[in-house]
Coordinates of C-alpha atoms and ligand atoms in Angstrom, one line a residue:
Chain A
X8 CA -14.2 -15.0 35.5
X9 CA -12.8 -13.6 38.7
X10 CA -13.5 -10.0 39.4
X11 CA -10.2 -8.1 39.2
X12 CA -8.8 -4.7 39.6
X13 CA -5.8 -3.4 37.7
X14 CA -4.0 -0.1 37.5
X15 CA -3.2 1.5 34.1
X16 CA -1.2 4.4 33.0
X17 CA -3.4 6.2 30.5
X18 CA -1.8 8.5 27.9
X19 CA -4.6 10.3 26.4
X20 CA -4.7 12.9 23.5
X21 CA -6.2 16.1 24.9
X22 CA -7.3 18.8 22.5
X23 CA -9.7 21.8 22.9
X24 CA -11.2 22.7 19.5
X25 CA -9.9 22.2 16.0
X26 CA -7.0 24.6 16.1
X27 CA -5.7 23.9 19.6
X28 CA -1.9 24.7 19.6
X29 CA -1.4 23.0 23.0
X30 CA -2.9 19.7 21.9
X31 CA -1.0 16.6 22.9
X32 CA -0.8 13.5 25.0
X33 CA -1.5 13.9 28.8
X34 CA -0.7 11.1 31.2
X35 CA -3.0 9.9 34.0
X36 CA -1.1 7.5 36.2
X37 CA -2.3 4.5 38.2
X38 CA -5.9 4.7 37.2
X39 CA -7.9 2.0 39.0
X40 CA -9.7 -0.2 36.5
X41 CA -12.2 -3.0 37.0
X42 CA -11.4 -5.8 34.5
X43 CA -15.1 -6.4 34.0
X44 CA -15.6 -2.9 32.5
X45 CA -15.7 -2.2 28.8
X46 CA -13.1 0.3 27.5
X47 CA -15.7 3.0 27.2
X48 CA -16.9 2.3 30.8
X49 CA -13.3 2.7 31.9
X50 CA -13.3 6.2 30.3
X51 CA -16.7 7.0 32.0
X52 CA -15.2 6.2 35.3
X53 CA -12.1 8.2 34.6
X54 CA -14.3 11.1 33.5
X55 CA -16.4 10.9 36.8
X56 CA -13.1 11.1 38.7
X57 CA -11.8 14.0 36.6
X58 CA -15.0 15.9 37.2
X59 CA -15.2 15.2 40.9
X60 CA -11.5 16.2 41.4
X61 CA -12.2 19.4 39.4
X62 CA -9.2 18.4 37.4
X63 CA -8.0 21.3 35.2
X64 CA -8.0 19.1 32.0
X65 CA -11.8 18.4 32.5
X66 CA -13.4 15.2 31.3
X67 CA -12.2 13.4 28.1
X68 CA -14.5 13.7 25.1
X69 CA -15.1 10.6 23.1
X70 CA -17.8 9.4 20.8
X71 CA -20.2 6.5 21.4
X72 CA -23.8 5.6 20.8
X73 CA -24.9 2.0 20.8
X74 CA -22.1 0.4 22.8
X75 CA -23.1 -2.8 21.0
X76 CA -20.7 -2.7 18.1
X77 CA -23.2 -1.8 15.5
X78 CA -23.3 2.0 15.1
X79 CA -19.7 2.8 14.4
X80 CA -19.6 5.8 16.6
X81 CA -16.8 4.7 18.9
X82 CA -13.5 5.7 17.3
X83 CA -10.5 5.3 19.5
X84 CA -7.0 4.4 18.5
X85 CA -5.7 2.3 21.4
X86 CA -2.0 1.7 21.5
X87 CA -1.7 2.5 17.8
X88 CA -4.6 0.3 16.8
X89 CA -8.1 1.5 15.8
X90 CA -10.5 -0.1 18.2
X91 CA -7.7 -1.7 20.2
X92 CA -6.0 -5.0 20.4
X93 CA -8.8 -7.5 19.8
X94 CA -9.5 -8.8 16.2
X95 CA -13.0 -8.0 14.9
X96 CA -14.0 -6.0 18.0
X97 CA -15.1 -2.4 18.3
X98 CA -13.7 -0.2 21.1
X99 CA -17.1 -0.3 22.9
X100 CA -17.0 -4.1 22.9
X101 CA -13.4 -4.3 24.1
X102 CA -13.1 -5.4 27.7
X103 CA -10.5 -4.4 30.2
X104 CA -9.6 -8.0 31.0
X105 CA -7.4 -7.8 27.9
X106 CA -5.1 -5.3 29.6
X107 CA -2.4 -6.1 32.2
X108 CA -1.8 -4.5 35.5
X109 CA 0.7 -1.5 35.2
X110 CA 0.3 -1.4 31.4
X111 CA 0.8 1.9 29.5
X112 CA -2.2 2.5 27.3
X113 CA -2.1 5.2 24.6
X114 CA -5.6 6.5 23.6
X115 CA -5.6 8.8 20.5
X116 CA -8.1 10.1 18.0
X117 CA -8.2 8.8 14.4
X118 CA -5.4 10.3 12.4
X119 CA -6.3 11.6 8.9
X120 CA -6.5 15.1 7.5
X121 CA -10.0 14.3 6.2
X122 CA -11.1 13.7 9.8
X123 CA -10.2 16.9 11.8
X124 CA -10.1 16.4 15.5
X125 CA -12.9 18.4 17.1
X126 CA -12.2 17.7 20.8
X127 CA -9.9 15.2 22.5
X128 CA -10.8 11.8 20.9
X129 CA -13.6 13.1 18.8
X130 CA -13.1 13.5 15.1
X131 CA -15.4 14.9 12.4
X132 CA -16.1 12.0 10.1
X133 CA -18.7 13.6 8.0
X134 CA -16.5 13.1 4.9
X135 CA -17.7 9.4 5.0
X136 CA -21.3 10.6 5.0
X137 CA -20.6 12.8 1.9
X138 CA -19.2 9.7 0.1
X139 CA -22.5 7.9 0.9
X140 CA -24.6 10.9 -0.2
X141 CA -22.8 10.8 -3.5
X142 CA -24.2 7.4 -4.4
X143 CA -24.4 4.9 -1.6
X144 CA -28.1 4.2 -2.0
X145 CA -30.7 2.8 -4.5
X146 CA -33.6 5.0 -5.7
X147 CA -37.0 3.4 -5.4
X148 CA -40.5 4.8 -6.0
X149 CA -42.8 5.0 -3.0
X150 CA -45.7 2.6 -3.0
X151 CA -46.2 -0.9 -1.8
X152 CA -43.2 -2.9 -0.7
X153 CA -42.3 -5.3 -3.5
X154 CA -42.7 -9.0 -2.9
X155 CA -39.5 -10.3 -1.2
X156 CA -39.2 -13.2 -3.7
X157 CA -39.9 -11.2 -6.8
X158 CA -36.2 -10.6 -7.4
X159 CA -34.1 -13.7 -7.0
X160 CA -30.7 -13.4 -5.4
X161 CA -28.4 -16.5 -5.3
X162 CA -27.4 -17.4 -1.7
X163 CA -23.6 -16.9 -2.2
X164 CA -24.1 -13.5 -3.8
X165 CA -26.4 -12.5 -1.0
X166 CA -23.8 -13.7 1.5
X167 CA -21.0 -11.7 -0.2
X168 CA -23.2 -8.6 -0.3
X169 CA -24.0 -9.1 3.4
X170 CA -20.4 -9.3 4.3
X171 CA -19.7 -6.0 2.6
X172 CA -22.9 -4.5 4.1
X173 CA -21.6 -5.4 7.6
X174 CA -19.5 -2.2 7.4
X175 CA -20.6 0.1 10.2
X176 CA -18.8 3.1 8.7
X177 CA -16.7 3.7 11.8
X178 CA -13.7 4.8 9.7
X179 CA -11.2 2.5 11.4
X180 CA -9.9 1.6 8.0
X181 CA -8.9 5.2 7.4
X182 CA -7.4 5.4 10.8
X183 CA -5.4 2.2 10.3
X184 CA -4.2 3.1 6.8
X185 CA -0.7 4.8 6.7
X186 CA -2.1 6.7 3.7
X187 CA -5.4 7.6 5.3
X188 CA -7.2 6.0 2.3
X189 CA -10.9 5.4 2.5
X190 CA -10.9 2.7 -0.1
X191 CA -12.1 -0.1 2.2
X192 CA -15.1 1.9 3.4
X193 CA -16.0 3.1 -0.1
X194 CA -15.5 -0.3 -1.7
X195 CA -17.7 -2.0 0.9
X196 CA -20.4 0.5 0.2
X197 CA -20.0 0.2 -3.6
X198 CA -19.8 -3.6 -3.3
X199 CA -22.8 -4.4 -1.3
X200 CA -25.0 -2.6 -3.9
X201 CA -23.0 -3.7 -6.9
X202 CA -23.5 -7.3 -6.0
X203 CA -27.3 -7.1 -5.9
X204 CA -29.7 -6.8 -8.7
X205 CA -31.4 -3.8 -7.0
X206 CA -28.1 -1.9 -7.2
X207 CA -27.6 -2.4 -11.0
X208 CA -29.6 0.6 -12.3
X209 CA -27.3 3.1 -10.7
X210 CA -24.1 1.1 -10.6
X211 CA -22.1 3.1 -13.1
X212 CA -23.0 6.5 -11.7
X213 CA -22.6 5.3 -8.2
X214 CA -19.0 4.1 -8.4
X215 CA -17.9 7.2 -10.4
X216 CA -19.5 9.6 -8.0
X217 CA -18.4 7.9 -4.8
X218 CA -14.8 7.6 -5.9
X219 CA -14.8 11.3 -7.1
X220 CA -16.2 12.4 -3.7
X221 CA -13.7 10.2 -1.9
X222 CA -10.8 11.8 -3.8
X223 CA -12.2 15.3 -3.2
X224 CA -12.4 14.8 0.5
X225 CA -8.7 14.5 0.8
X226 CA -8.2 10.8 1.7
X227 CA -4.9 9.2 0.5
X228 CA -4.4 6.7 -2.3
X229 CA -4.7 3.0 -1.5
X230 CA -1.4 1.2 -1.8
X231 CA -2.7 -2.2 -0.9
X232 CA -1.0 -2.4 2.5
X233 CA -3.9 -4.3 4.0
X234 CA -3.8 -2.5 7.5
X235 CA -7.5 -1.6 6.9
X236 CA -8.6 -5.2 6.6
X237 CA -6.5 -6.2 9.6
X238 CA -8.1 -3.6 11.9
X239 CA -11.7 -3.5 10.6
X240 CA -14.0 -4.5 13.5
X241 CA -16.3 -6.2 10.9
X242 CA -13.4 -7.9 9.1
X243 CA -14.3 -6.5 5.7
X244 CA -12.0 -8.0 3.1
X245 CA -9.8 -6.0 0.7
X246 CA -11.2 -8.1 -2.1
X247 CA -13.9 -5.5 -2.0
X248 CA -11.3 -2.9 -3.1
X249 CA -10.4 -5.1 -6.1
X250 CA -14.1 -5.3 -6.9
X251 CA -14.5 -1.5 -6.7
X252 CA -11.5 -1.1 -9.0
X253 CA -13.1 -3.4 -11.5
X254 CA -16.4 -1.6 -11.2
X255 CA -14.6 1.8 -11.6
X256 CA -12.7 0.7 -14.7
X257 CA -15.8 -0.8 -16.4
X258 CA -17.9 2.3 -15.5
X259 CA -15.3 4.8 -16.8
X260 CA -13.8 2.9 -19.7
X261 CA -16.4 0.4 -20.7
X262 CA -19.6 2.4 -20.6
X263 CA -20.9 5.6 -22.2
Chain B
X16 CA -12.1 13.7 -23.7
X17 CA -12.3 15.2 -20.2
X18 CA -13.2 11.7 -18.9
X19 CA -9.7 10.5 -19.7
X20 CA -7.9 13.1 -17.6
X21 CA -10.5 12.7 -14.9
X22 CA -9.8 8.9 -14.9
X23 CA -6.0 9.2 -15.0
X24 CA -6.0 11.7 -12.2
X25 CA -8.4 9.8 -9.9
X26 CA -6.9 7.8 -7.1
X27 CA -7.8 4.5 -8.9
X28 CA -6.5 5.8 -12.3
X29 CA -3.2 6.8 -10.7
X30 CA -2.9 3.4 -9.2
X31 CA -3.6 1.8 -12.6
X32 CA -0.7 3.8 -14.1
X33 CA 1.5 2.5 -11.2
X34 CA 0.5 -1.0 -11.8
X35 CA 0.8 -1.1 -15.6
X36 CA 4.2 0.7 -15.5
X37 CA 5.3 -1.6 -12.7
X38 CA 4.3 -4.7 -14.6
X39 CA 6.0 -3.5 -17.7
X40 CA 9.2 -3.1 -15.7
X41 CA 8.7 -6.6 -14.4
X42 CA 8.6 -7.9 -17.9
X43 CA 11.7 -5.9 -18.7
X44 CA 13.5 -7.4 -15.7
X45 CA 12.8 -11.0 -17.0
X46 CA 14.2 -10.2 -20.5
X47 CA 17.1 -8.2 -19.1
X48 CA 18.0 -10.9 -16.6
X49 CA 17.9 -13.8 -19.1
X50 CA 19.9 -11.8 -21.7
X51 CA 22.6 -11.0 -19.2
X52 CA 23.0 -14.6 -18.1
X53 CA 25.0 -14.9 -21.4
X54 CA 27.8 -13.2 -19.3
X55 CA 28.5 -16.6 -17.9
X56 CA 29.4 -18.0 -21.3
X57 CA 32.6 -15.9 -21.1
X58 CA 33.8 -17.6 -18.0
X59 CA 36.4 -20.4 -18.5
X60 CA 34.4 -22.6 -16.2
X61 CA 31.4 -22.4 -18.7
X62 CA 33.3 -22.7 -22.0
X63 CA 35.1 -19.3 -22.1
X64 CA 34.0 -17.6 -25.3
X65 CA 35.8 -14.4 -24.3
X66 CA 32.5 -12.6 -24.0
X67 CA 31.4 -13.2 -27.6
X68 CA 27.9 -14.3 -26.8
X69 CA 27.3 -11.3 -24.4
X70 CA 29.1 -8.7 -26.6
X71 CA 27.3 -9.6 -29.8
X72 CA 24.0 -9.6 -27.8
X73 CA 24.9 -6.1 -26.4
X74 CA 25.7 -4.9 -29.9
X75 CA 22.3 -6.1 -31.2
X76 CA 20.6 -4.4 -28.2
X77 CA 22.1 -1.1 -29.0
X78 CA 21.7 -1.3 -32.8
X79 CA 18.3 -3.0 -33.5
X80 CA 15.7 -0.2 -34.2
X81 CA 12.9 -2.2 -32.6
X82 CA 14.8 -2.6 -29.4
X83 CA 15.6 1.1 -29.5
X84 CA 11.9 2.0 -29.5
X85 CA 11.2 -0.4 -26.7
X86 CA 14.1 1.0 -24.7
X87 CA 12.8 4.6 -25.0
X88 CA 9.5 3.2 -23.7
X89 CA 11.4 1.6 -20.9
X90 CA 13.1 4.9 -19.9
X91 CA 9.8 6.7 -20.0
X92 CA 8.0 4.1 -17.9
X93 CA 10.7 4.0 -15.2
X94 CA 10.5 7.8 -14.9
X95 CA 6.7 7.8 -15.0
X96 CA 6.6 5.0 -12.4
X97 CA 9.2 6.7 -10.1
X98 CA 7.7 10.3 -10.4
X99 CA 4.1 9.1 -9.9
X100 CA 5.2 6.8 -7.0
X101 CA 6.9 9.7 -5.2
X102 CA 4.0 12.1 -5.9
X103 CA 1.5 9.6 -4.6
X104 CA 3.6 8.9 -1.5
X105 CA 3.9 12.7 -0.8
X106 CA 0.1 13.1 -1.2
X107 CA -0.5 10.1 1.1
X108 CA 1.8 11.6 3.8
X109 CA -0.2 14.8 3.7
X110 CA -3.5 12.9 3.9
X111 CA -2.3 11.1 7.0
X112 CA -0.7 14.0 8.8
X113 CA 1.5 12.1 11.3
X114 CA 2.0 8.9 13.2
X115 CA 0.4 7.5 16.3
X116 CA 2.3 7.4 19.5
X117 CA 0.9 4.0 20.4
X118 CA 3.1 1.4 18.7
X119 CA 1.2 -1.9 18.3
X120 CA 0.1 -3.2 14.9
X121 CA -2.4 -5.9 14.0
X122 CA -1.0 -9.4 13.9
X123 CA -2.4 -10.2 10.5
X124 CA -1.0 -7.0 9.0
X125 CA 1.2 -6.8 5.9
X126 CA 4.9 -6.7 6.2
X127 CA 7.5 -3.9 6.1
X128 CA 7.8 -3.9 2.3
X129 CA 4.3 -2.6 1.6
X130 CA 4.8 0.4 4.0
X131 CA 8.1 1.4 2.5
X132 CA 7.6 1.1 -1.3
X133 CA 8.8 4.7 -1.9
X134 CA 12.1 4.2 0.0
X135 CA 12.7 0.9 -1.7
X136 CA 11.9 2.6 -5.0
X137 CA 14.4 5.4 -4.3
X138 CA 17.1 2.8 -3.6
X139 CA 16.3 1.1 -6.9
X140 CA 16.4 4.5 -8.6
X141 CA 19.9 5.2 -7.1
X142 CA 20.9 1.8 -8.3
X143 CA 19.6 2.4 -11.8
X144 CA 21.6 5.6 -11.9
X145 CA 24.9 4.0 -11.0
X146 CA 24.2 1.0 -13.2
X147 CA 23.5 3.1 -16.2
X148 CA 26.5 5.3 -15.6
X149 CA 28.8 2.2 -15.3
X150 CA 27.6 0.4 -18.5
X151 CA 24.9 2.1 -20.5
X152 CA 26.6 5.5 -20.7
X153 CA 29.8 3.8 -21.8
X154 CA 28.0 1.8 -24.5
X155 CA 26.3 4.9 -25.8
X156 CA 28.6 7.9 -25.3
X157 CA 32.2 6.9 -24.3
X158 CA 35.2 5.4 -26.0
X159 CA 35.7 1.8 -25.0
X160 CA 38.0 -1.1 -25.7
X161 CA 36.9 -3.1 -28.7
X162 CA 37.2 -6.7 -29.7
X163 CA 36.9 -8.5 -33.1
X164 CA 35.0 -11.7 -33.5
X165 CA 34.9 -13.9 -36.5
X166 CA 31.0 -13.7 -36.5
X167 CA 31.0 -9.9 -36.7
X168 CA 32.6 -7.8 -39.5
X169 CA 33.8 -4.8 -37.6
X170 CA 35.3 -4.8 -34.1
X171 CA 32.6 -4.2 -31.4
X172 CA 32.6 -2.6 -28.0
X173 CA 33.8 -5.0 -25.3
X174 CA 31.1 -4.6 -22.6
X175 CA 31.9 -8.0 -21.3
X176 CA 35.4 -6.9 -20.0
X177 CA 33.9 -3.7 -18.6
X178 CA 31.4 -5.7 -16.6
X179 CA 34.0 -8.3 -15.4
X180 CA 36.2 -5.5 -14.3
X181 CA 33.4 -3.7 -12.5
X182 CA 32.5 -6.8 -10.5
X183 CA 36.0 -7.1 -9.1
X184 CA 35.3 -4.1 -6.8
X185 CA 33.9 -5.0 -3.4
X186 CA 31.8 -1.9 -3.0
X187 CA 30.1 -2.5 -6.4
X188 CA 29.2 -6.0 -5.6
X189 CA 27.9 -5.0 -2.1
X190 CA 25.8 -2.2 -3.5
X191 CA 24.4 -4.4 -6.2
X192 CA 23.4 -7.0 -3.6
X193 CA 21.8 -4.5 -1.3
X194 CA 19.8 -3.0 -4.2
X195 CA 18.7 -6.4 -5.3
X196 CA 17.4 -7.2 -1.8
X197 CA 15.5 -3.9 -2.1
X198 CA 14.2 -4.9 -5.5
X199 CA 13.1 -8.2 -4.1
X200 CA 11.1 -6.5 -1.3
X201 CA 9.6 -4.0 -3.7
X202 CA 8.4 -6.9 -5.9
X203 CA 7.3 -9.0 -3.0
X204 CA 4.6 -6.4 -2.4
X205 CA 4.5 -4.7 -5.8
X206 CA 3.8 -7.7 -8.0
X207 CA 0.7 -8.8 -6.0
X208 CA -0.3 -5.2 -5.5
X209 CA -0.4 -4.5 -9.2
X210 CA -3.1 -7.2 -9.7
X211 CA -5.1 -5.8 -6.8
X212 CA -4.9 -2.3 -8.3
X213 CA -6.1 -3.7 -11.7
X214 CA -9.0 -5.2 -9.9
X215 CA -7.9 -8.8 -10.8
X216 CA -7.8 -10.1 -7.2
X217 CA -10.5 -12.2 -5.8
X218 CA -10.8 -15.3 -3.6
X219 CA -10.3 -17.5 -6.7
X220 CA -7.0 -15.9 -8.0
X221 CA -5.5 -14.4 -4.9
X222 CA -3.5 -17.4 -3.8
X223 CA -2.1 -18.0 -7.3
X224 CA -1.1 -14.3 -7.7
X225 CA 0.5 -14.3 -4.2
X226 CA 2.5 -17.4 -5.1
X227 CA 3.6 -16.0 -8.4
X228 CA 4.6 -12.8 -6.8
X229 CA 6.7 -14.6 -4.2
X230 CA 8.4 -16.7 -6.9
X231 CA 9.0 -13.7 -9.1
X232 CA 10.3 -11.6 -6.3
X233 CA 12.8 -14.2 -5.3
X234 CA 13.9 -15.8 -8.6
X235 CA 14.5 -12.6 -10.7
X236 CA 16.7 -10.7 -8.1
X237 CA 18.5 -14.0 -7.4
X238 CA 19.3 -14.4 -11.1
X239 CA 20.7 -10.9 -11.2
X240 CA 22.6 -11.4 -8.0
X241 CA 24.3 -14.5 -9.4
X242 CA 26.3 -12.4 -11.9
X243 CA 28.2 -10.0 -9.5
X244 CA 28.6 -12.9 -7.0
X245 CA 30.1 -15.4 -9.4
X246 CA 32.3 -12.8 -11.2
X247 CA 33.6 -11.4 -7.9
X248 CA 34.3 -14.9 -6.5
X249 CA 36.2 -16.0 -9.6
X250 CA 38.3 -12.8 -9.8
X251 CA 39.9 -13.7 -6.4
Ligands
HEM303 C1 12.8 -2.3 -12.0 C2 12.2 -1.4 -11.3 C3 10.9 -1.4 -10.7 C4 9.9 -2.4 -10.8 C5 9.9 -3.7 -11.5 C6 8.7 -1.9 -10.0 C7 7.6 -2.6 -9.8 C8 6.5 -2.1 -9.1 C9 5.2 -2.7 -9.0 C10 4.8 -3.9 -9.8 C11 4.4 -1.9 -8.2 C12 3.0 -2.2 -7.8 C13 2.0 -1.3 -8.4 C14 0.7 -1.2 -7.7 O1 0.6 -1.3 -6.5 O2 -0.3 -1.1 -8.4 C15 5.2 -0.9 -7.7 C16 4.8 0.1 -6.8 C17 5.6 1.2 -6.4 N1 6.8 1.5 -6.9 FE1 7.9 0.4 -8.2 N2 9.1 -0.7 -9.4 C18 10.3 -0.4 -9.9 C19 11.1 0.8 -9.6 C20 10.6 1.8 -8.8 C21 11.2 3.1 -8.6 C22 12.6 3.5 -9.2 C23 10.5 3.8 -7.8 C24 10.6 5.2 -7.2 C25 11.6 5.9 -6.9 C26 9.3 3.0 -7.4 C27 8.3 3.4 -6.5 C28 7.2 2.7 -6.3 C29 6.1 3.1 -5.3 C30 6.2 4.3 -4.4 C31 5.1 2.1 -5.4 C32 3.9 2.1 -4.6 C33 2.8 2.9 -5.2 C34 1.5 2.7 -4.5 O3 1.2 1.5 -4.2 O4 0.9 3.7 -4.2 N3 9.4 1.8 -8.1 N4 6.5 -1.0 -8.3
FES304 S1 -20.5 2.7 20.2 FE1 -21.7 1.9 18.6 S2 -20.2 0.6 17.6 FE2 -19.1 1.3 19.4

């Protein structure tokens, strides 16, 4: 693909600390952007420029780690869409060739009361970790690793569990949801263990504790809008939410 | 017993209440719509029984003790559904804390109805208020014209004429139609959503449920809409 250069008008949410009264969108006009860059590289270049210019706003803080679409750190809302305009793509894997010369691009942090903004585009998403801590694991005794074929898992079940396990915990579902519900995340974590034999021992406790923690953290209630599924960079299906509802009903009503 | 309150106050329990009350109301809508279609029997074009079928049906509905019990359940479920729906929506607003300034949405994303269930619900509630004032309050509390039919001993209240009269007014017909479009949208999302909330959706059932929701959300409001439309048209 031809090497190209475009100019973008970036409207970026700037915020110093959790309680910044002056937080808001600031505009950076006519920013030169190489179309071969990734979205995060574009922000790196902008930051270099802001630092060199000794710009009063200072560089833009944003989160990243792997830049390979596997860690879930990058968490930008680009033009109103978590991870931007491409289906099934994280912000770090989004390339600037998908933007047009002269385009206005809004870059905002995830919006949810459970995810307070720490600085600019960085939100505190530890609430998701606390949901995992509540039950998103299986307990095993230490010792030799068991034989891989000792527990049989049918291929279709294993595939379905794998689809749920593809969740990278980025929180885009919460960011996309008009209710800031964490049901897609929690249901993916409940599902991938509930589907497998290894997850059965703690299944009842798990779903009850994870849902209770999710509610306590101040996420909204799911109203089945489906924005989460549409924006999930790993394209996790909301059929996981129906599965978690089933798991929850049978855990609460159907078991001691 | 604490597990029951914990369950009903959990996010999933609250949604179960929404879905069960919503589906009960859907059931009510079918019965109410089919019963009311007897209005048409009063029109000269369809035999012209002077409202006998409809009025005797309305008499039975207000006097049968079993129907009475069900109707109290119905009032309760409408209120529960509406109050719970509004509370959930307020809680969700607080959890979100605002809107993005960027304005794109995903191409595969759900339609307007799902994002505006509470507004559609408030429209339906306003409609129910007017509708019950116009007909239900008269049947239960007010003096009304009466008619005598050979099939009934005593003269009974002439609800048929009250309805026919009400549907002569343009604003009534227009408000009914707007509300029914609102109901259709509410059901377009709600009917499917209820099954998702109950955990009954999966790859196997999803298409069937979506189809049924679409059919229900179109046919039921259309059946209701036929009454004000036909009565208004024939009154001109
Ligand atoms: C005949 C009248 C009505 C019927 C048949 C009906 C039906 C339904 C159904 C089936 C649902 C889906 C439940 C779910 O997602 O689990 C629903 C959701 C909802 N309804 Fe109604 N409804 C009616 C009236 C109302 C009224 C009067 C209000 C409020 C003023 C209301 C507010 C809501 C809200 C806010 C939701 C979404 C709740 C959520 O998903 O979080 N509805 N309705
Ligand atoms: S930085 Fe790791 S997924 Fe984007």
